[in-house]
């Protein structure tokens, strides 16, 4: 297999494909049930899954009642398992099936883990329900009643036995599993809790779980919360069509959660067998456990229970040339909910967080006014909207927002017009200050070539303008006893795209510092769509979102067209925000970030789009992703931390993180990016 092919194999990128199976069963017919289980094992293997879970007592059927005490049925169940062992030799897969097993005069409800013809272990059910419609104690003993640590089964000796088994794949990094059965999840402390603390990242539950109205929601709640608390994946499968309906019904509910997020779910009340697949990101679970140090503290607190666990090693022995392509859907805009209703709720909550932060700061400073620079661009627009809401909460007139637009040498007619329209719509006290005379004076003081008539547009020329704007704002703040509200966003802080010190880097209080550029676009669109400021305001807000992002510091050839385009220097914000999310939130290595970006951005049919106009839906090749990823790594890890080390206060908004040196991100200002950039060589070129 070529290096390029290896790159696209999800197993080499920290993922594993898993499945939950809901086979059609026949009550007390192990031969039929084994055949259907074998067929689904083959189908799961064909799709590249390496883990598949089957329902509780699936080889006999859960609803056998007193038939469980018949030797013929128990013997046929063992024969069915023997047949599955033969089938499993052909699949690079760990399969877990449910069956009754008699051990020294006790009948136990068990999960049997098998791989490549070997029984890896047998896990008994710990908690047996004996209430309402359940009376399992009539038929089974709890696993706690059995003192054995190993059993003999299907001519295999010393098979590990017990509820404290961790199954660890030797040839798939971080694939460690724990198994529990149905009611175990309903108990106050599920056995899988200790399994996770003992090192398992994938938790399996073999369930029967008859259906009553509303039970599916409760199952989801249990699965979601257990996976979130344990920072793990949770695979759950329940019995479906074919179980006895003498007194109960069965919906065949299966699902897969990863740290609280639903990845896959079966179709309930289906009249034939089915599989649901999900690609689990084991790297994500590892990173979450590293960051959430209370997880390790819990393991230490319960070390006596954890020490009782045993690790059972196994080898999947995947074919050397096997490449399984990622099918998991990654949003191109991870900071922006793709679902419209969720986005509305998210936008409202973000505004509440920002407004509360600003209101508290104004009250603590005993300030009744505030100062803000309005460029007619995206960031200052959103900040001005936050200011307007804050004044409403404080029951102060919006005219106490002292808004200034300060055209320089490269300000376009479009953005200047947008700034004035916006300030009027908000109801701020608006003023225009032409900074060109003061900038020209400073350029003369510096003996800059531009002051002598030469068209030299260097960084000094640019930052004289940026600095002059901020200098004016701070002196205006002194004059009016009002704080300066900063406008820089998370994307700019990550890329160092700001003028240090007396520039857009500094303010008395920032409101946008943990909101990325792509999310600000949607926040502004959201306000426009609501029409709360009136039709004229909505029109200008939409115009601002559609304006090319530019610092407007270098004059262009045309008065209405910027010579500078920010995204031509720092990269497309939509792509850089994607990279930022997975670097900042999960700490992924650059090759994996590129892999995810390619999965999301290379194909219009992959990933989920928020409501972006069709003509603006970009695609990025792997070569383009590698290029802009390199730009990101250099700017983020090596060139820009000194700016972030001394930014103004700002509220943290999202779980995606912030870059405050007092909060989420603390890093040396003189660090190097070499360790990250050197891994880019692992990303293949599409041109080769």
XYZ file of C-alpha atoms in Angstrom:
688
model
C 0.000 0.000 0.000
C 1.355 3.442 -0.917
C 1.841 6.155 1.707
C -0.877 8.159 -0.013
C -3.343 5.287 0.330
C -2.462 4.844 3.996
C -3.313 8.483 4.615
C -6.915 7.905 3.549
C -7.460 4.811 5.715
C -9.548 5.903 8.698
C -7.839 3.333 10.953
C -4.532 5.141 10.432
C -6.094 8.445 11.439
C -7.268 7.447 14.901
C -10.721 6.232 13.867
C -12.397 2.831 14.127
C -15.582 1.766 12.379
C -18.098 0.155 14.707
C -21.585 -1.257 14.302
C -24.628 -2.237 16.322
C -26.682 -5.103 14.933
C -30.365 -5.886 15.373
C -30.944 -9.299 13.812
C -34.296 -10.867 13.221
C -34.584 -13.698 15.736
C -36.657 -16.818 16.233
C -37.475 -17.644 19.831
C -35.613 -20.768 21.005
C -34.032 -21.372 17.564
C -30.247 -20.923 18.037
C -29.414 -22.374 14.624
C -31.463 -19.740 12.792
C -30.240 -16.996 15.082
C -26.592 -17.973 14.594
C -27.035 -17.968 10.815
C -28.536 -14.467 10.886
C -25.819 -13.277 13.273
C -23.155 -14.683 10.938
C -24.728 -12.943 7.963
C -24.667 -9.588 9.760
C -21.082 -10.176 10.871
C -20.145 -10.620 7.227
C -22.053 -7.496 6.194
C -20.375 -5.463 8.922
C -16.969 -6.813 7.927
C -17.642 -5.964 4.287
C -18.219 -2.351 5.355
C -14.911 -2.278 7.231
C -16.238 -2.434 10.789
C -13.906 -3.902 13.392
C -16.410 -3.986 16.281
C -20.011 -5.184 16.155
C -22.399 -5.667 19.073
C -25.463 -7.947 19.037
C -28.457 -7.971 21.420
C -28.746 -9.631 24.819
C -29.395 -13.391 24.640
C -29.519 -13.007 20.867
C -28.529 -16.621 20.134
C -31.636 -17.961 21.867
C -33.933 -14.965 21.966
C -34.509 -12.992 25.161
C -38.161 -13.955 25.612
C -37.700 -17.702 26.118
C -38.924 -17.565 29.728
C -38.794 -21.027 31.377
C -37.353 -22.536 28.200
C -34.000 -21.281 29.492
C -34.086 -24.191 31.940
C -34.190 -26.753 29.137
C -30.903 -28.555 28.475
C -31.668 -28.909 24.772
C -31.859 -25.136 24.315
C -28.687 -24.489 26.287
C -26.832 -27.141 24.303
C -27.978 -25.695 20.980
C -26.831 -22.244 22.090
C -23.317 -23.590 22.587
C -23.441 -25.200 19.149
C -24.527 -21.855 17.685
C -21.557 -20.151 19.334
C -19.248 -22.821 17.915
C -20.571 -22.080 14.430
C -19.977 -18.348 14.910
C -16.416 -18.990 16.029
C -15.750 -20.716 12.715
C -17.286 -17.801 10.803
C -15.300 -15.235 12.804
C -11.986 -16.632 11.566
C -12.579 -14.899 8.238
C -13.292 -11.423 9.657
C -10.964 -8.778 11.126
C -13.547 -8.050 13.761
C -14.418 -8.290 17.428
C -18.029 -9.454 17.699
C -19.975 -9.649 20.954
C -23.021 -11.913 21.115
C -25.472 -12.721 23.889
C -26.325 -16.191 25.173
C -27.165 -18.144 28.352
C -24.291 -20.160 29.842
C -24.482 -22.702 32.644
C -21.534 -22.550 35.038
C -21.315 -24.920 38.017
C -25.051 -25.147 38.507
C -25.838 -21.469 37.887
C -27.334 -20.073 34.698
C -25.839 -16.741 33.680
C -26.941 -14.175 31.123
C -23.675 -13.594 29.253
C -21.977 -11.584 26.535
C -19.333 -13.514 24.605
C -16.547 -11.590 22.864
C -14.987 -13.420 19.940
C -12.378 -12.588 17.324
C -10.648 -14.654 14.637
C -11.960 -17.963 16.029
C -10.978 -17.198 19.594
C -13.263 -16.543 22.558
C -11.641 -13.484 24.104
C -13.813 -13.439 27.204
C -17.242 -13.959 28.701
C -18.972 -11.152 30.592
C -21.951 -11.989 32.849
C -24.814 -9.604 33.513
C -24.387 -7.957 36.891
C -27.783 -6.388 37.623
C -30.848 -8.582 37.002
C -34.180 -6.735 36.878
C -36.990 -8.341 38.813
C -39.687 -5.699 38.726
C -42.731 -4.842 36.589
C -42.541 -7.031 33.463
C -39.070 -8.371 34.301
C -38.365 -11.475 36.381
C -34.839 -12.469 35.364
C -34.025 -13.799 38.840
C -36.434 -16.632 38.037
C -33.999 -17.828 35.362
C -30.541 -16.353 35.959
C -27.987 -15.678 38.654
C -26.051 -12.429 38.849
C -22.483 -12.441 37.656
C -21.494 -11.460 41.176
C -22.580 -14.915 42.349
C -19.936 -16.660 40.246
C -16.457 -16.812 41.760
C -14.772 -18.087 38.608
C -12.204 -15.952 36.773
C -12.093 -18.274 33.773
C -14.212 -20.997 32.195
C -13.934 -23.618 29.476
C -16.214 -23.090 26.493
C -16.382 -24.584 22.993
C -13.195 -26.604 23.523
C -11.306 -23.461 24.493
C -9.767 -23.599 27.949
C -9.281 -20.866 30.526
C -11.466 -18.328 28.773
C -11.387 -15.082 30.835
C -14.659 -14.613 32.727
C -16.113 -11.707 34.686
C -17.418 -8.148 34.481
C -13.956 -6.625 34.911
C -12.478 -7.400 31.501
C -10.937 -4.855 29.138
C -10.462 -6.057 25.555
C -7.480 -4.309 23.948
C -6.552 -4.518 20.260
C -2.811 -4.939 19.790
C -2.881 -3.684 16.217
C -5.323 -0.735 16.487
C -4.093 1.974 18.812
C -6.408 2.924 21.681
C -9.101 0.410 20.796
C -10.015 -0.792 24.293
C -13.492 -2.080 25.068
C -15.697 -2.925 28.024
C -18.953 -4.883 27.846
C -22.058 -4.718 30.031
C -25.610 -6.021 29.598
C -28.916 -4.129 29.527
C -29.966 -3.369 33.143
C -26.334 -2.674 34.029
C -26.802 0.723 32.381
C -29.969 1.396 34.398
C -28.140 0.876 37.717
C -27.031 3.946 39.721
C -23.383 3.128 38.998
C -23.033 1.172 35.772
C -20.200 -1.374 35.524
C -19.040 0.475 32.391
C -18.194 3.482 34.568
C -15.413 1.477 36.153
C -14.566 -0.013 32.757
C -13.967 3.469 31.404
C -11.876 4.451 34.440
C -9.868 1.271 33.842
C -8.982 2.447 30.353
C -11.789 1.434 27.993
C -12.692 4.007 25.345
C -15.522 1.965 23.765
C -18.361 0.719 25.969
C -20.771 -1.933 24.644
C -24.213 -2.742 25.979
C -26.009 -5.870 24.809
C -29.655 -5.262 25.610
C -33.077 -6.772 24.998
C -35.209 -3.889 26.317
C -38.828 -4.270 25.353
C -40.549 -1.112 24.178
C -43.165 1.024 25.892
C -44.221 4.533 24.922
C -41.404 7.040 25.469
C -38.763 4.493 26.420
C -36.613 5.280 23.395
C -36.004 8.817 24.675
C -34.970 7.464 28.052
C -32.555 5.016 26.430
C -30.972 7.865 24.477
C -30.674 9.913 27.648
C -28.889 7.068 29.410
C -26.568 6.376 26.482
C -25.741 10.030 25.919
C -25.063 10.755 29.575
C -23.000 7.613 30.143
C -20.831 8.314 27.109
C -20.401 11.948 28.197
C -19.577 11.195 31.834
C -17.158 8.443 30.854
C -15.629 10.406 27.956
C -16.180 7.321 25.856
C -18.142 5.853 22.987
C -21.259 3.892 23.901
C -22.706 1.188 21.625
C -26.177 -0.042 22.531
C -28.392 -2.571 20.765
C -31.806 -3.920 21.755
C -33.871 -6.861 20.542
C -36.063 -6.413 17.519
C -38.497 -8.307 15.330
C -38.962 -11.969 16.134
C -38.974 -11.827 19.931
C -42.142 -13.157 21.529
C -45.001 -10.669 21.715
C -46.990 -12.759 24.198
C -46.927 -9.894 26.669
C -44.341 -7.452 25.293
C -43.238 -5.700 22.117
C -39.759 -4.943 20.763
C -38.543 -1.993 18.699
C -34.963 -2.990 17.790
C -33.460 0.242 19.085
C -29.712 0.590 18.659
C -27.457 3.626 18.797
C -23.866 4.779 19.003
C -22.822 7.817 21.047
C -19.430 9.472 21.335
C -18.926 11.717 24.359
C -22.593 12.664 24.442
C -23.030 13.099 20.674
C -25.298 10.743 18.731
C -23.441 9.332 15.719
C -25.769 6.596 14.492
C -29.107 5.002 15.275
C -31.134 2.095 13.956
C -34.620 2.367 12.512
C -37.111 1.341 15.163
C -39.906 -1.184 14.469
C -38.213 -2.597 11.415
C -39.380 -6.036 10.268
C -36.002 -7.303 9.142
C -32.406 -7.315 10.355
C -30.322 -4.164 10.278
C -26.952 -2.630 11.078
C -26.051 0.914 12.108
C -22.460 2.086 11.616
C -20.375 4.874 13.113
C -16.748 5.889 12.735
C -15.455 6.586 16.257
C -12.718 9.143 16.798
C -10.550 7.571 19.488
C -8.107 10.487 19.369
C -10.922 12.797 20.451
C -11.696 10.634 23.478
C -8.031 10.516 24.470
C -7.704 14.282 24.200
C -10.872 14.830 26.216
C -9.602 12.610 29.016
C -6.229 14.368 29.032
C -7.859 17.769 29.369
C -10.558 16.813 31.864
C -8.209 15.909 34.681
C -11.077 15.014 37.019
C -11.326 11.774 35.031
C -7.907 10.673 36.301
C -8.838 11.860 39.779
C -11.917 9.618 39.712
C -9.757 6.665 38.643
C -7.441 7.341 41.571
C -10.366 7.617 43.997
C -11.739 4.241 42.847
C -8.360 2.562 42.408
C -9.384 -0.515 44.435
C -12.154 -1.283 41.948
C -9.960 -0.395 38.971
C -7.160 -2.703 40.120
C -9.474 -5.689 39.760
C -9.696 -5.262 35.964
C -7.833 -7.530 33.576
C -6.733 -6.630 30.061
C -7.323 -9.213 27.346
C -5.182 -8.574 24.286
C -6.318 -9.548 20.819
C -5.265 -8.911 17.225
C -7.680 -7.936 14.472
C -5.114 -8.715 11.784
C -6.608 -6.338 9.232
C -5.559 -7.005 5.609
C -2.337 -5.130 4.863
C -3.735 -3.334 1.819
C -7.105 -2.519 3.348
C -8.240 1.112 3.073
C -11.514 2.093 4.747
C -12.666 5.564 3.749
C -14.178 7.812 6.388
C -17.966 8.054 6.179
C -18.489 10.226 9.243
C -19.906 13.614 8.329
C -17.903 16.617 9.516
C -19.400 20.083 9.358
C -17.401 22.548 7.328
C -18.318 25.185 9.894
C -17.747 23.529 13.287
C -18.518 26.748 15.161
C -21.874 27.156 13.382
C -24.752 24.709 13.974
C -25.966 23.362 10.646
C -29.486 22.908 11.973
C -31.432 26.148 11.597
C -33.353 25.849 14.868
C -30.211 25.022 16.833
C -28.467 27.963 15.208
C -31.192 30.362 16.314
C -30.845 29.178 19.908
C -27.049 29.368 19.690
C -27.074 32.899 18.300
C -29.395 34.117 21.045
C -27.225 32.530 23.725
C -24.039 34.016 22.293
C -25.517 37.496 22.361
C -26.645 36.977 25.959
C -23.122 35.947 26.999
C -21.495 38.906 25.264
C -24.057 41.408 26.513
C -23.823 40.167 30.083
C -20.049 40.530 29.994
C -20.235 44.082 28.681
C -23.016 45.103 31.091
C -21.009 43.851 34.062
C -17.900 45.702 32.881
C -19.784 48.983 32.396
C -21.373 48.742 35.834
C -18.088 47.906 37.537
C -16.434 50.892 35.820
C -19.440 53.095 36.694
C -19.566 54.068 33.030
C -22.737 55.228 31.315
C -21.253 55.601 27.846
C -18.960 53.582 25.652
C -16.660 54.268 22.710
C -16.375 52.067 19.633
C -14.765 52.374 16.228
C -17.021 51.374 13.339
C -15.323 50.479 10.061
C -18.308 49.245 8.084
C -16.799 45.776 8.248
C -17.912 42.570 9.917
C -16.310 42.592 13.374
C -17.122 46.156 14.372
C -20.675 45.624 13.125
C -21.232 42.685 15.445
C -19.582 44.515 18.351
C -21.846 47.516 17.774
C -24.911 45.253 17.885
C -23.708 43.875 21.224
C -23.243 47.429 22.494
C -26.804 48.323 21.487
C -28.230 45.354 23.369
C -26.114 46.173 26.426
C -27.434 49.737 26.530
C -30.979 48.376 26.321
C -30.323 46.105 29.320
C -28.857 49.050 31.258
C -31.888 51.156 30.285
C -29.572 53.779 28.840
C -30.170 55.558 25.532
C -28.346 54.111 22.555
C -27.182 57.642 21.838
C -24.716 57.013 24.692
C -22.876 54.715 22.290
C -20.212 57.043 20.925
C -19.476 55.496 17.532
C -16.674 56.780 15.324
C -15.807 55.899 11.783
C -12.297 56.955 10.848
C -11.515 56.802 7.128
C -7.877 56.512 6.140
C -5.883 56.377 2.930
C -7.569 53.181 1.678
C -11.108 53.386 3.036
C -13.583 52.477 0.313
C -16.783 54.378 -0.361
C -18.679 51.163 0.268
C -17.447 50.534 3.812
C -17.671 54.216 4.768
C -21.268 54.328 3.582
C -22.045 51.094 5.432
C -20.569 52.492 8.644
C -22.782 55.578 8.527
C -25.897 53.599 7.648
C -25.251 51.165 10.480
C -24.618 53.817 13.118
C -27.830 55.561 12.158
C -29.810 52.335 12.259
C -28.536 51.440 15.727
C -29.222 54.903 17.076
C -25.674 55.611 18.203
C -24.129 59.047 18.366
C -22.152 58.940 15.154
C -19.142 60.960 14.117
C -16.600 60.771 11.324
C -12.950 61.586 12.010
C -10.620 61.752 9.024
C -7.337 60.311 10.316
C -5.329 61.083 7.182
C -3.964 64.454 8.390
C -2.699 62.998 11.689
C -1.320 59.937 9.906
C 0.477 62.104 7.388
C 2.003 64.139 10.212
C 3.339 60.983 11.827
C 4.708 59.745 8.510
C 6.501 63.094 8.155
C 7.884 62.751 11.675
C 9.190 59.326 10.705
C 10.572 60.626 7.427
C 8.602 57.905 5.677
C 8.873 57.883 1.845
C 5.090 58.336 1.512
C 5.388 61.763 3.168
C 7.698 62.734 0.275
C 5.209 61.638 -2.381
C 6.484 58.099 -2.962
C 3.940 55.281 -3.189
C 5.496 53.102 -0.493
C 2.870 51.033 1.292
C 4.875 49.058 3.846
C 3.915 47.787 7.302
C 4.787 51.168 8.807
C 2.363 52.878 6.451
C -0.339 50.374 7.413
C 0.192 50.455 11.153
C 0.362 54.222 11.371
C -3.288 54.182 10.326
C -4.305 51.307 12.597
C -2.491 52.877 15.526
C -3.932 56.321 14.880
C -7.466 54.966 14.995
C -6.912 53.242 18.336
C -5.068 56.259 19.731
C -8.037 58.451 18.878
C -10.435 55.998 20.484
C -8.500 55.865 23.759
C -8.265 59.652 23.997
C -11.974 59.887 23.218
C -12.532 57.395 26.045
C -10.610 59.695 28.386
C -12.622 62.668 27.225
C -16.008 61.030 27.742
C -15.194 58.749 30.711
C -16.189 55.757 28.620
C -14.405 52.473 27.881
C -13.268 51.457 24.402
C -15.045 48.320 23.207
C -12.695 46.144 21.159
C -13.765 44.343 18.013
C -11.037 41.763 17.188
C -12.301 38.204 16.810
C -10.977 34.729 17.594
C -9.810 34.067 14.030
C -7.688 37.228 13.975
C -6.199 36.446 17.389
C -5.301 32.929 16.233
C -3.574 34.201 13.092
C -2.055 37.317 14.646
C -3.964 39.445 12.144
C -4.027 42.584 14.292
C -1.844 45.589 15.023
C -0.093 45.130 18.347
C -0.502 47.551 21.242
C -1.972 50.821 20.066
C -3.908 49.130 17.311
C -6.962 46.889 16.984
C -5.187 44.477 19.346
C -6.047 46.651 22.353
C -9.221 47.897 24.054
C -10.640 48.345 27.540
C -12.884 45.320 26.956
C -13.277 42.932 24.019
C -16.605 41.344 23.133
C -15.615 39.274 20.067
C -12.392 37.689 21.322
C -13.715 34.108 21.496
C -15.970 34.238 18.431
C -14.476 33.165 15.065
C -15.046 35.049 11.850
C -17.375 32.439 10.336
C -19.652 32.538 13.364
C -19.745 36.351 13.380
C -21.010 36.233 9.805
C -23.929 34.099 10.912
C -24.621 36.215 13.976
C -24.917 39.320 11.812
C -27.090 37.470 9.273
C -29.279 36.269 12.144
C -29.909 39.804 13.385
C -30.681 40.899 9.830
C -33.150 38.053 9.336
C -34.999 38.916 12.551
C -35.472 42.492 11.401
C -35.391 43.806 14.959
C -33.602 46.998 13.914
C -35.844 47.655 10.936
C -35.675 46.996 7.209
C -32.954 49.599 6.543
C -30.721 48.073 9.205
C -31.270 44.553 7.874
C -30.284 45.732 4.397
C -27.009 47.237 5.570
C -26.230 44.202 7.729
C -26.574 41.935 4.715
C -24.402 44.296 2.662
C -21.709 44.135 5.346
C -21.702 40.327 5.403
C -21.282 40.330 1.623
C -18.355 42.787 1.731
C -14.873 41.466 0.978
C -12.863 41.171 4.208
C -10.014 43.698 4.100
C -8.061 45.837 6.588
C -8.283 48.673 4.021
C -4.853 50.062 4.812
C -3.339 50.107 1.304
C -5.007 52.194 -1.439
C -6.488 50.276 -4.349
C -6.736 51.173 -8.010
C -10.441 51.895 -7.676
C -12.096 53.872 -4.909
C -14.586 51.103 -4.204
C -12.259 48.086 -4.412
C -9.752 47.163 -1.669
C -6.182 46.465 -2.676
C -5.832 44.112 0.269
C -7.762 40.937 0.783
C -7.172 39.432 4.192
C -7.877 35.904 3.033
C -5.176 36.067 0.362
C -2.625 36.538 3.152
C -3.863 34.496 6.123
C -6.032 32.053 4.199
C -9.765 31.511 3.749
C -11.381 32.126 7.118
C -13.819 29.263 6.643
C -10.902 26.845 6.271
C -8.722 28.458 8.949
C -11.613 28.402 11.422
C -12.035 24.692 10.718
C -8.322 24.161 11.394
C -8.446 26.338 14.517
C -11.319 24.327 15.997
C -9.544 20.979 15.742
C -6.175 22.334 16.856
C -7.551 24.338 19.789
C -10.424 22.113 20.938
C -8.816 18.686 20.441
C -5.085 19.252 19.958
C -4.990 17.074 16.848
C -1.753 16.638 14.927
C -1.624 18.500 11.576
C -2.012 15.364 9.378
C -5.252 14.467 11.132
C -6.507 18.048 10.840
C -5.770 17.916 7.117
C -7.530 14.554 6.867
C -10.666 15.953 8.512
C -10.553 19.120 6.429
C -10.245 17.097 3.242
C -13.140 14.877 4.320
C -15.314 17.934 4.918
C -14.216 20.312 2.168
C -13.154 18.267 -0.851
C -16.625 17.261 -1.999
C -19.851 19.225 -2.195
C -21.761 16.124 -1.205
C -19.803 15.530 2.017
C -20.098 17.524 5.208
C -23.036 19.722 6.075
C -23.536 23.229 4.773
C -25.248 25.959 6.706
C -27.324 28.205 4.432
C -24.459 29.465 2.265
C -25.452 30.575 -1.241
C -24.593 27.880 -3.768
C -22.183 30.144 -5.636
C -20.110 30.729 -2.517
C -19.668 27.105 -1.533
C -15.958 26.497 -1.919
C -14.028 23.273 -2.216
C -10.409 22.731 -1.205
C -7.933 20.215 -2.523
C -5.500 18.433 -0.239
C -2.683 20.582 -1.638
C -4.570 23.774 -0.789
C -5.380 22.482 2.673
C -1.719 21.644 3.317
C -0.632 25.109 2.162
C -3.052 27.029 4.381
C -2.469 24.638 7.251
C 1.237 25.505 7.076
C 0.347 29.204 7.165
C -1.837 28.578 10.192
C 0.786 26.570 12.074
C 3.504 29.188 11.584
C 1.297 32.108 12.535
C -0.472 30.369 15.420
C 2.385 28.558 17.147
C 5.366 30.803 16.397
C 4.515 34.322 15.285
C 1.438 35.472 17.183
C 1.432 34.272 20.785
C 3.041 37.466 22.117
C -0.071 39.339 21.020
C -2.371 36.880 22.748
C -0.324 36.976 25.943
C -1.547 40.481 26.703
C -5.026 40.815 25.251
C -7.804 42.651 27.026
C -10.482 40.898 29.061
C -13.286 39.201 27.135
C -15.951 36.585 27.938
C -15.471 33.012 26.800
C -18.382 32.111 24.564
C -18.052 28.591 23.146
C -16.759 25.155 24.114
C -14.476 25.444 21.091
C -12.226 27.437 23.378
C -10.783 30.899 23.704
C -7.240 32.222 23.427
C -7.150 34.193 26.661
C -3.824 33.798 28.514
C -5.888 33.717 31.712
C -8.234 31.006 30.477
C -8.120 28.286 27.829
C -4.776 28.928 26.161
C -1.461 29.530 27.911
C 1.600 29.216 25.738
C 5.127 30.664 25.529
C 5.408 33.769 23.375
C 8.719 32.577 21.933
C 7.753 29.003 21.101
C 8.591 27.290 17.819
C 6.303 25.751 15.214
C 8.823 23.210 13.906
C 7.282 20.186 15.672
C 3.949 20.840 13.975
C 5.211 21.925 10.551
C 7.527 18.918 10.236
C 4.493 16.595 10.250
C 3.137 18.173 7.060
C 5.386 15.809 5.118
C 2.982 13.014 6.134
C 0.241 14.612 4.034
C 0.419 13.309 0.457
C 0.264 15.624 -2.509
C -2.599 15.207 -4.944
C -0.299 16.225 -7.785
C 1.966 13.189 -7.300
